Amino acid sequence: MPEQSGKVQTVLGLIEPGQLGRTMTHEHLTMTFECSHVPPAPGDEGLAAAPIEMKHLHWLQQNPYSHSENLLLNQEIEAVKEELLCYRKAGGGSIVENTTTGITRNLPVLRKLAKETGVHIIAGAGYYVDVTHSDETRKMTVEKLTDIIVSEVLHGADGTDIRCGVIGEIGTSWPITESEKKVLRATAHAQTQLGCPVIIHPGRNKAAPGEAIRILQEAGGNISKTVMSHLDRTLFDQQELLEFAKMGSYLEYDLFGTEMLNYPFNLDVDMPSDSQRVQALAFLIREGYEDRILIAHDIHTKHRLTKYGGHGFSHILKNIVPKMLSRGKPTD
Ligand SMILES: CC(=O)NCCS(=O)(=O)O
């Protein structure tokens, strides 16, 4: 891809890497997450159907996936625009928008937000997890899927001329389904043609990140230009984390701001606090992985926007970076 080579492809066109500024590598600005709805606990049906109000915020923070309206981030374009303006004021430059086919990618909205806020937005090509694959997607060959992903980057996606700049987030479940394996192989083939970065959403099991990387590797993917997302809810044991890090992908802690006692998608998971995330990063830095770490908030529901009492897109810049600086270098 000679035109794009060495550049960053945003929804408004190509920029130099030096223009990116501080970048959140895993966010959503508009999407729907109905595919992950969790039925409310008996007795909570009223809360789950009630409008979002201050008095319900704690319940919502603990049960974000049980409130149907909370899963419709696509209804909050104005609030997201305000947030992006604050993000710029806080020193933010760019956002990688990870919404792929299956969770309502909206490229015209991303282009509008980029124009109106000055934040560089990089859109994601490809497909989310199996439950969102259409019958048509399931029937496609790896070659057809590859062509579509390549076209989303080279020509534009969803019937528009707006081009994606990365592949992902590519969704995988646990165990990885046959349809997801095809998409992973197509992702690797598209990456070989394009040379662009890939972002993977792993299933909620400690074996999931390694298995996804193995499939990409076998299909010829460039692991050094691949991001493994959501490690903060997936890999907890330090030795297992180091084993995974050795495979060579970027290591992404992208759920900053999420504090939840019972993680409904895997009740065995103890979702870490932000302090624990910072400690995990300090560990990786001590082990020599400073250049392989990426961080973000992965905002994908309404309640995490400041409009609804959430932490917003500036939480890392305003709160996490000062916390890290107060801890000093891990070797100090
Ligand atoms: C949009 C998305 O996939 N976010 C990740 C949610 S999860 O609970 O960490 O899988």
CSV table of C-alpha atoms and ligand atoms in Angstrom, one decimal:
chain,number,residue,atom,x,y,z
A,1,MET,CA,0.0,0.0,0.0
A,2,PRO,CA,2.4,2.7,-1.2
A,3,GLU,CA,0.2,5.7,-0.6
A,4,GLN,CA,-0.4,4.7,3.1
A,5,SER,CA,3.1,3.4,3.7
A,6,GLY,CA,4.6,5.0,6.8
A,7,LYS,CA,1.5,7.1,7.5
A,8,VAL,CA,-1.5,6.9,9.8
A,9,GLN,CA,-4.9,6.6,8.0
A,10,THR,CA,-7.6,8.5,9.9
A,11,VAL,CA,-11.2,8.9,8.9
A,12,LEU,CA,-10.2,12.3,7.4
A,13,GLY,CA,-7.2,11.1,5.5
A,14,LEU,CA,-3.5,10.4,6.0
A,15,ILE,CA,-1.4,12.0,8.7
A,16,GLU,CA,2.2,11.6,9.8
A,17,PRO,CA,2.8,9.5,12.9
A,18,GLY,CA,4.3,12.6,14.5
A,19,GLN,CA,0.9,14.3,14.3
A,20,LEU,CA,-0.9,11.6,16.5
A,21,GLY,CA,-0.1,13.1,19.9
A,22,ARG,CA,-1.3,11.2,22.9
A,23,THR,CA,-3.4,8.3,21.7
A,24,MET,CA,-6.0,6.0,23.3
A,25,THR,CA,-5.6,2.8,21.3
A,26,HIS,CA,-8.9,1.1,22.2
A,27,GLU,CA,-12.1,3.2,22.5
A,28,HIS,CA,-15.6,3.3,21.0
A,29,LEU,CA,-17.3,6.6,20.2
A,30,THR,CA,-20.5,5.1,18.7
A,31,MET,CA,-21.6,1.5,18.9
A,32,THR,CA,-24.2,-0.9,20.2
A,33,PHE,CA,-23.6,-3.8,22.6
A,34,GLU,CA,-26.9,-5.6,22.7
A,35,CYS,CA,-25.1,-8.8,21.8
A,36,SER,CA,-23.7,-8.8,25.3
A,37,HIS,CA,-26.9,-8.2,27.2
A,38,VAL,CA,-27.0,-10.0,30.6
A,39,PRO,CA,-30.5,-10.6,32.1
A,40,PRO,CA,-30.9,-8.7,35.4
A,41,ALA,CA,-30.9,-10.6,38.7
A,42,PRO,CA,-34.4,-11.5,40.0
A,43,GLY,CA,-35.8,-8.4,41.6
A,44,ASP,CA,-33.7,-6.0,39.5
A,45,GLU,CA,-36.0,-5.9,36.4
A,46,GLY,CA,-37.3,-2.5,37.4
A,47,LEU,CA,-33.8,-1.0,37.7
A,48,ALA,CA,-32.8,-2.5,34.4
A,49,ALA,CA,-35.7,-0.8,32.7
A,50,ALA,CA,-35.6,2.6,34.5
A,51,PRO,CA,-34.1,5.7,32.9
A,52,ILE,CA,-30.5,6.3,34.0
A,53,GLU,CA,-30.6,8.5,37.1
A,54,MET,CA,-28.1,9.5,39.8
A,55,LYS,CA,-29.7,7.3,42.4
A,56,HIS,CA,-29.2,4.2,40.2
A,57,LEU,CA,-25.6,4.9,39.2
A,58,HIS,CA,-23.9,2.4,41.6
A,59,TRP,CA,-26.3,-0.3,40.5
A,60,LEU,CA,-25.5,0.6,36.9
A,61,GLN,CA,-21.7,0.5,37.5
A,62,GLN,CA,-22.1,-3.0,39.0
A,63,ASN,CA,-24.5,-4.2,36.4
A,64,PRO,CA,-23.7,-2.3,33.2
A,65,TYR,CA,-24.7,-5.1,30.8
A,66,SER,CA,-28.2,-5.7,32.4
A,67,HIS,CA,-29.5,-2.2,31.4
A,68,SER,CA,-30.6,-2.4,27.7
A,69,GLU,CA,-30.4,1.4,27.2
A,70,ASN,CA,-26.9,1.5,28.6
A,71,LEU,CA,-25.7,-0.6,25.8
A,72,LEU,CA,-26.7,2.0,23.2
A,73,LEU,CA,-23.7,4.2,23.0
A,74,ASN,CA,-24.8,5.2,19.5
A,75,GLN,CA,-27.4,7.4,21.1
A,76,GLU,CA,-24.9,9.7,22.6
A,77,ILE,CA,-23.1,11.5,19.7
A,78,GLU,CA,-23.5,15.0,21.3
A,79,ALA,CA,-22.2,13.8,24.7
A,80,VAL,CA,-19.3,12.0,23.0
A,81,LYS,CA,-18.5,15.2,21.0
A,82,GLU,CA,-18.3,17.2,24.3
A,83,GLU,CA,-16.1,14.5,25.8
A,84,LEU,CA,-13.7,14.6,22.8
A,85,LEU,CA,-13.4,18.4,23.2
A,86,CYS,CA,-12.4,17.8,26.8
A,87,TYR,CA,-10.0,15.1,25.8
A,88,ARG,CA,-8.2,17.5,23.5
A,89,LYS,CA,-8.0,20.1,26.3
A,90,ALA,CA,-6.6,17.4,28.6
A,91,GLY,CA,-3.8,16.8,26.0
A,92,GLY,CA,-5.3,14.0,23.9
A,93,GLY,CA,-4.5,13.9,20.2
A,94,SER,CA,-5.9,10.7,18.7
A,95,ILE,CA,-8.3,7.9,19.3
A,96,VAL,CA,-8.3,4.4,17.7
A,97,GLU,CA,-12.0,3.6,17.4
A,98,ASN,CA,-12.3,-0.2,17.6
A,99,THR,CA,-15.9,-0.7,16.4
A,100,THR,CA,-16.1,-3.4,13.8
A,101,THR,CA,-18.9,-5.1,11.8
A,102,GLY,CA,-21.4,-6.6,14.3
A,103,ILE,CA,-21.5,-3.8,16.8
A,104,THR,CA,-22.8,-1.0,14.6
A,105,ARG,CA,-19.8,0.8,13.2
A,106,ASN,CA,-20.8,4.3,11.9
A,107,LEU,CA,-18.1,5.8,9.8
A,108,PRO,CA,-19.9,9.0,8.8
A,109,VAL,CA,-20.4,9.8,12.5
A,110,LEU,CA,-16.7,9.2,13.2
A,111,ARG,CA,-15.8,11.6,10.3
A,112,LYS,CA,-18.2,14.2,11.7
A,113,LEU,CA,-16.7,13.9,15.2
A,114,ALA,CA,-13.2,14.2,13.9
A,115,LYS,CA,-14.1,17.3,11.9
A,116,GLU,CA,-15.9,19.0,14.8
A,117,THR,CA,-13.4,18.2,17.5
A,118,GLY,CA,-10.0,18.1,15.9
A,119,VAL,CA,-9.3,14.7,17.4
A,120,HIS,CA,-7.7,12.3,15.0
A,121,ILE,CA,-9.9,9.2,14.7
A,122,ILE,CA,-8.6,5.9,13.3
A,123,ALA,CA,-11.4,3.5,12.4
A,124,GLY,CA,-11.3,-0.3,12.6
A,125,ALA,CA,-11.8,-2.9,9.8
A,126,GLY,CA,-13.1,-6.4,10.2
A,127,TYR,CA,-15.5,-8.4,12.3
A,128,TYR,CA,-16.5,-8.6,16.0
A,129,VAL,CA,-17.3,-11.9,17.9
A,130,ASP,CA,-19.2,-14.9,16.5
A,131,VAL,CA,-22.6,-14.1,18.0
A,132,THR,CA,-22.6,-11.0,15.8
A,133,HIS,CA,-21.6,-12.7,12.5
A,134,SER,CA,-24.4,-12.7,9.9
A,135,ASP,CA,-25.3,-15.9,8.0
A,136,GLU,CA,-23.6,-14.3,5.0
A,137,THR,CA,-20.4,-13.7,7.0
A,138,ARG,CA,-20.4,-17.3,8.2
A,139,LYS,CA,-20.6,-18.6,4.7
A,140,MET,CA,-17.7,-16.5,3.4
A,141,THR,CA,-14.4,-18.1,2.5
A,142,VAL,CA,-11.2,-16.8,4.0
A,143,GLU,CA,-10.4,-15.2,0.6
A,144,LYS,CA,-13.6,-13.3,0.5
A,145,LEU,CA,-13.2,-12.1,4.1
A,146,THR,CA,-9.7,-11.0,3.3
A,147,ASP,CA,-10.9,-9.0,0.2
A,148,ILE,CA,-13.5,-7.3,2.3
A,149,ILE,CA,-11.1,-6.3,5.1
A,150,VAL,CA,-8.5,-5.1,2.5
A,151,SER,CA,-11.2,-3.1,0.7
A,152,GLU,CA,-12.3,-1.5,4.0
A,153,VAL,CA,-8.7,-0.1,4.4
A,154,LEU,CA,-7.9,0.7,0.8
A,155,HIS,CA,-11.3,2.0,-0.5
A,156,GLY,CA,-13.7,2.6,2.4
A,157,ALA,CA,-16.2,0.6,4.5
A,158,ASP,CA,-20.0,0.2,4.9
A,159,GLY,CA,-20.7,1.7,1.4
A,160,THR,CA,-18.8,4.9,2.2
A,161,ASP,CA,-15.4,6.2,0.9
A,162,ILE,CA,-14.2,6.5,4.5
A,163,ARG,CA,-11.2,4.2,5.0
A,164,CYS,CA,-10.3,2.2,8.1
A,165,GLY,CA,-6.7,2.6,9.4
A,166,VAL,CA,-6.3,-0.6,11.5
A,167,ILE,CA,-7.8,-4.1,11.4
A,168,GLY,CA,-9.8,-4.6,14.7
A,169,GLU,CA,-11.0,-5.1,17.1
A,170,ILE,CA,-11.3,-8.6,15.7
A,171,GLY,CA,-13.6,-10.5,18.0
A,172,THR,CA,-12.9,-14.0,19.4
A,173,SER,CA,-14.9,-16.0,22.0
A,174,TRP,CA,-13.7,-18.9,24.1
A,175,PRO,CA,-13.4,-21.5,22.7
A,176,ILE,CA,-12.6,-19.7,19.4
A,177,THR,CA,-15.4,-20.6,16.9
A,178,GLU,CA,-14.9,-21.8,13.3
A,179,SER,CA,-16.2,-18.6,11.9
A,180,GLU,CA,-13.9,-16.6,14.2
A,181,LYS,CA,-10.9,-18.7,13.0
A,182,LYS,CA,-11.7,-17.9,9.4
A,183,VAL,CA,-11.8,-14.2,10.3
A,184,LEU,CA,-8.5,-14.4,12.1
A,185,ARG,CA,-6.9,-16.1,9.1
A,186,ALA,CA,-8.4,-13.4,6.8
A,187,THR,CA,-7.0,-10.8,9.2
A,188,ALA,CA,-3.5,-12.2,8.9
A,189,HIS,CA,-3.8,-12.4,5.1
A,190,ALA,CA,-5.1,-8.8,4.9
A,191,GLN,CA,-2.3,-7.6,7.2
A,192,THR,CA,0.3,-9.3,5.0
A,193,GLN,CA,-1.1,-7.3,2.0
A,194,LEU,CA,-1.5,-4.0,3.8
A,195,GLY,CA,1.2,-4.0,6.5
A,196,CYS,CA,-1.2,-2.3,8.9
A,197,PRO,CA,-1.7,-3.0,12.7
A,198,VAL,CA,-4.2,-5.6,14.0
A,199,ILE,CA,-6.1,-5.5,17.2
A,200,ILE,CA,-7.6,-8.6,18.8
A,201,HIS,CA,-10.4,-9.0,21.3
A,202,PRO,CA,-9.6,-12.3,23.1
A,203,GLY,CA,-12.2,-14.6,24.7
A,204,ARG,CA,-12.6,-14.5,28.5
A,205,ASN,CA,-10.2,-17.3,29.3
A,206,LYS,CA,-6.4,-17.2,30.1
A,207,ALA,CA,-5.7,-19.5,27.2
A,208,ALA,CA,-7.5,-17.2,24.7
A,209,PRO,CA,-4.8,-14.6,23.9
A,210,GLY,CA,-2.1,-17.2,23.1
A,211,GLU,CA,-4.5,-19.3,21.0
A,212,ALA,CA,-5.5,-16.2,18.9
A,213,ILE,CA,-1.9,-15.3,18.4
A,214,ARG,CA,-1.0,-18.8,17.3
A,215,ILE,CA,-3.8,-18.8,14.6
A,216,LEU,CA,-2.6,-15.4,13.3
A,217,GLN,CA,1.0,-16.6,13.3
A,218,GLU,CA,0.2,-19.8,11.4
A,219,ALA,CA,-1.7,-17.7,8.8
A,220,GLY,CA,1.4,-15.5,8.3
A,221,GLY,CA,0.3,-12.5,10.5
A,222,ASN,CA,2.9,-10.0,11.8
A,223,ILE,CA,2.6,-10.5,15.6
A,224,SER,CA,5.0,-7.5,16.3
A,225,LYS,CA,2.3,-5.3,14.8
A,226,THR,CA,-0.6,-7.0,16.6
A,227,VAL,CA,-2.3,-5.7,19.8
A,228,MET,CA,-3.8,-8.1,22.3
A,229,SER,CA,-6.6,-6.2,24.0
A,230,HIS,CA,-8.3,-6.6,27.4
A,231,LEU,CA,-5.4,-8.3,29.2
A,232,ASP,CA,-6.6,-6.7,32.5
A,233,ARG,CA,-9.6,-9.1,32.5
A,234,THR,CA,-7.8,-12.1,31.0
A,235,LEU,CA,-4.3,-12.8,32.3
A,236,PHE,CA,-3.6,-12.5,36.0
A,237,ASP,CA,-0.8,-14.8,36.8
A,238,GLN,CA,2.6,-13.0,36.4
A,239,GLN,CA,4.4,-16.1,34.9
A,240,GLU,CA,1.6,-16.7,32.4
A,241,LEU,CA,1.6,-13.0,31.5
A,242,LEU,CA,5.3,-13.2,30.8
A,243,GLU,CA,4.9,-16.3,28.7
A,244,PHE,CA,2.3,-14.5,26.7
A,245,ALA,CA,4.4,-11.4,26.4
A,246,LYS,CA,7.2,-13.4,24.9
A,247,MET,CA,5.0,-14.2,21.9
A,248,GLY,CA,5.7,-10.6,20.8
A,249,SER,CA,2.4,-8.7,20.5
A,250,TYR,CA,1.6,-5.4,22.0
A,251,LEU,CA,0.1,-5.8,25.5
A,252,GLU,CA,-3.0,-3.7,26.0
A,253,TYR,CA,-4.6,-2.8,29.4
A,254,ASP,CA,-7.7,-1.0,28.1
A,255,LEU,CA,-10.3,-1.2,30.8
A,256,PHE,CA,-9.0,1.7,32.8
A,257,GLY,CA,-11.9,3.2,34.8
A,258,THR,CA,-13.8,-0.1,35.0
A,259,GLU,CA,-14.3,-1.2,38.6
A,260,MET,CA,-16.8,-4.1,38.9
A,261,LEU,CA,-17.2,-6.7,41.6
A,262,ASN,CA,-19.0,-9.4,39.7
A,263,TYR,CA,-17.8,-9.6,36.0
A,264,PRO,CA,-20.9,-11.3,34.5
A,265,PHE,CA,-19.1,-12.8,31.5
A,266,ASN,CA,-16.8,-14.9,33.7
A,267,LEU,CA,-17.6,-14.9,37.4
A,268,ASP,CA,-14.1,-16.4,38.2
A,269,VAL,CA,-12.5,-13.1,37.1
A,270,ASP,CA,-11.7,-10.5,39.8
A,271,MET,CA,-11.7,-7.3,37.7
A,272,PRO,CA,-8.7,-5.3,38.9
A,273,SER,CA,-8.8,-1.8,40.2
A,274,ASP,CA,-7.0,1.0,38.4
A,275,SER,CA,-4.2,0.8,41.0
A,276,GLN,CA,-3.8,-2.9,40.3
A,277,ARG,CA,-3.6,-2.1,36.6
A,278,VAL,CA,-0.9,0.4,37.2
A,279,GLN,CA,1.0,-2.3,39.3
A,280,ALA,CA,0.6,-4.8,36.4
A,281,LEU,CA,2.1,-2.3,34.0
A,282,ALA,CA,5.0,-1.5,36.4
A,283,PHE,CA,5.7,-5.3,36.6
A,284,LEU,CA,5.8,-5.5,32.7
A,285,ILE,CA,8.1,-2.5,32.6
A,286,ARG,CA,10.5,-4.1,35.1
A,287,GLU,CA,10.5,-7.1,32.9
A,288,GLY,CA,11.5,-5.1,29.9
A,289,TYR,CA,8.2,-4.7,28.1
A,290,GLU,CA,7.8,-0.8,28.3
A,291,ASP,CA,7.8,-0.4,24.6
A,292,ARG,CA,5.1,-3.1,24.1
A,293,ILE,CA,2.4,-1.6,26.5
A,294,LEU,CA,-0.7,0.2,25.3
A,295,ILE,CA,-3.5,1.7,27.5
A,296,ALA,CA,-7.1,2.9,27.0
A,297,HIS,CA,-10.5,2.9,28.6
A,298,ASP,CA,-12.5,0.9,26.0
A,299,ILE,CA,-15.6,3.0,26.7
A,300,HIS,CA,-18.5,0.9,25.2
A,301,THR,CA,-21.5,1.8,27.3
A,302,LYS,CA,-23.3,5.0,28.3
A,303,HIS,CA,-22.6,4.9,32.0
A,304,ARG,CA,-18.9,5.5,31.5
A,305,LEU,CA,-19.4,8.9,29.9
A,306,THR,CA,-19.2,11.9,32.2
A,307,LYS,CA,-22.8,12.8,31.2
A,308,TYR,CA,-23.8,9.7,33.3
A,309,GLY,CA,-21.3,10.2,36.2
A,310,GLY,CA,-18.6,8.1,34.5
A,311,HIS,CA,-14.9,8.7,34.1
A,312,GLY,CA,-15.0,9.8,30.4
A,313,PHE,CA,-12.2,9.6,27.8
A,314,SER,CA,-9.8,11.9,29.8
A,315,HIS,CA,-9.5,9.7,32.9
A,316,ILE,CA,-6.2,8.2,31.9
A,317,LEU,CA,-4.7,11.6,31.0
A,318,LYS,CA,-6.1,13.4,34.1
A,319,ASN,CA,-5.9,10.7,36.8
A,320,ILE,CA,-3.9,7.6,35.7
A,321,VAL,CA,-0.8,9.4,34.3
A,322,PRO,CA,-0.4,11.5,37.5
A,323,LYS,CA,-0.8,8.3,39.5
A,324,MET,CA,1.9,6.6,37.5
A,325,LEU,CA,4.2,9.6,37.8
A,326,SER,CA,3.7,9.7,41.6
A,327,ARG,CA,4.9,6.1,41.7
A,328,GLY,CA,8.0,7.0,39.8
A,329,LYS,CA,10.0,4.6,37.6
A,330,PRO,CA,9.5,1.0,38.6
A,331,THR,CA,13.2,0.6,39.2
A,332,ASP,CA,13.3,3.6,41.7
B,1,LIG,C1,-16.5,-3.7,23.2
B,1,LIG,C2,-15.8,-4.8,23.9
B,1,LIG,O1,-15.7,-5.8,23.4
B,1,LIG,N1,-15.4,-4.5,25.1
B,1,LIG,C3,-14.8,-5.5,26.0
B,1,LIG,C4,-15.7,-5.9,27.0
B,1,LIG,S1,-15.0,-7.2,27.9
B,1,LIG,O2,-16.0,-7.4,29.0
B,1,LIG,O3,-13.7,-6.8,28.5
B,1,LIG,O4,-14.9,-8.4,27.1
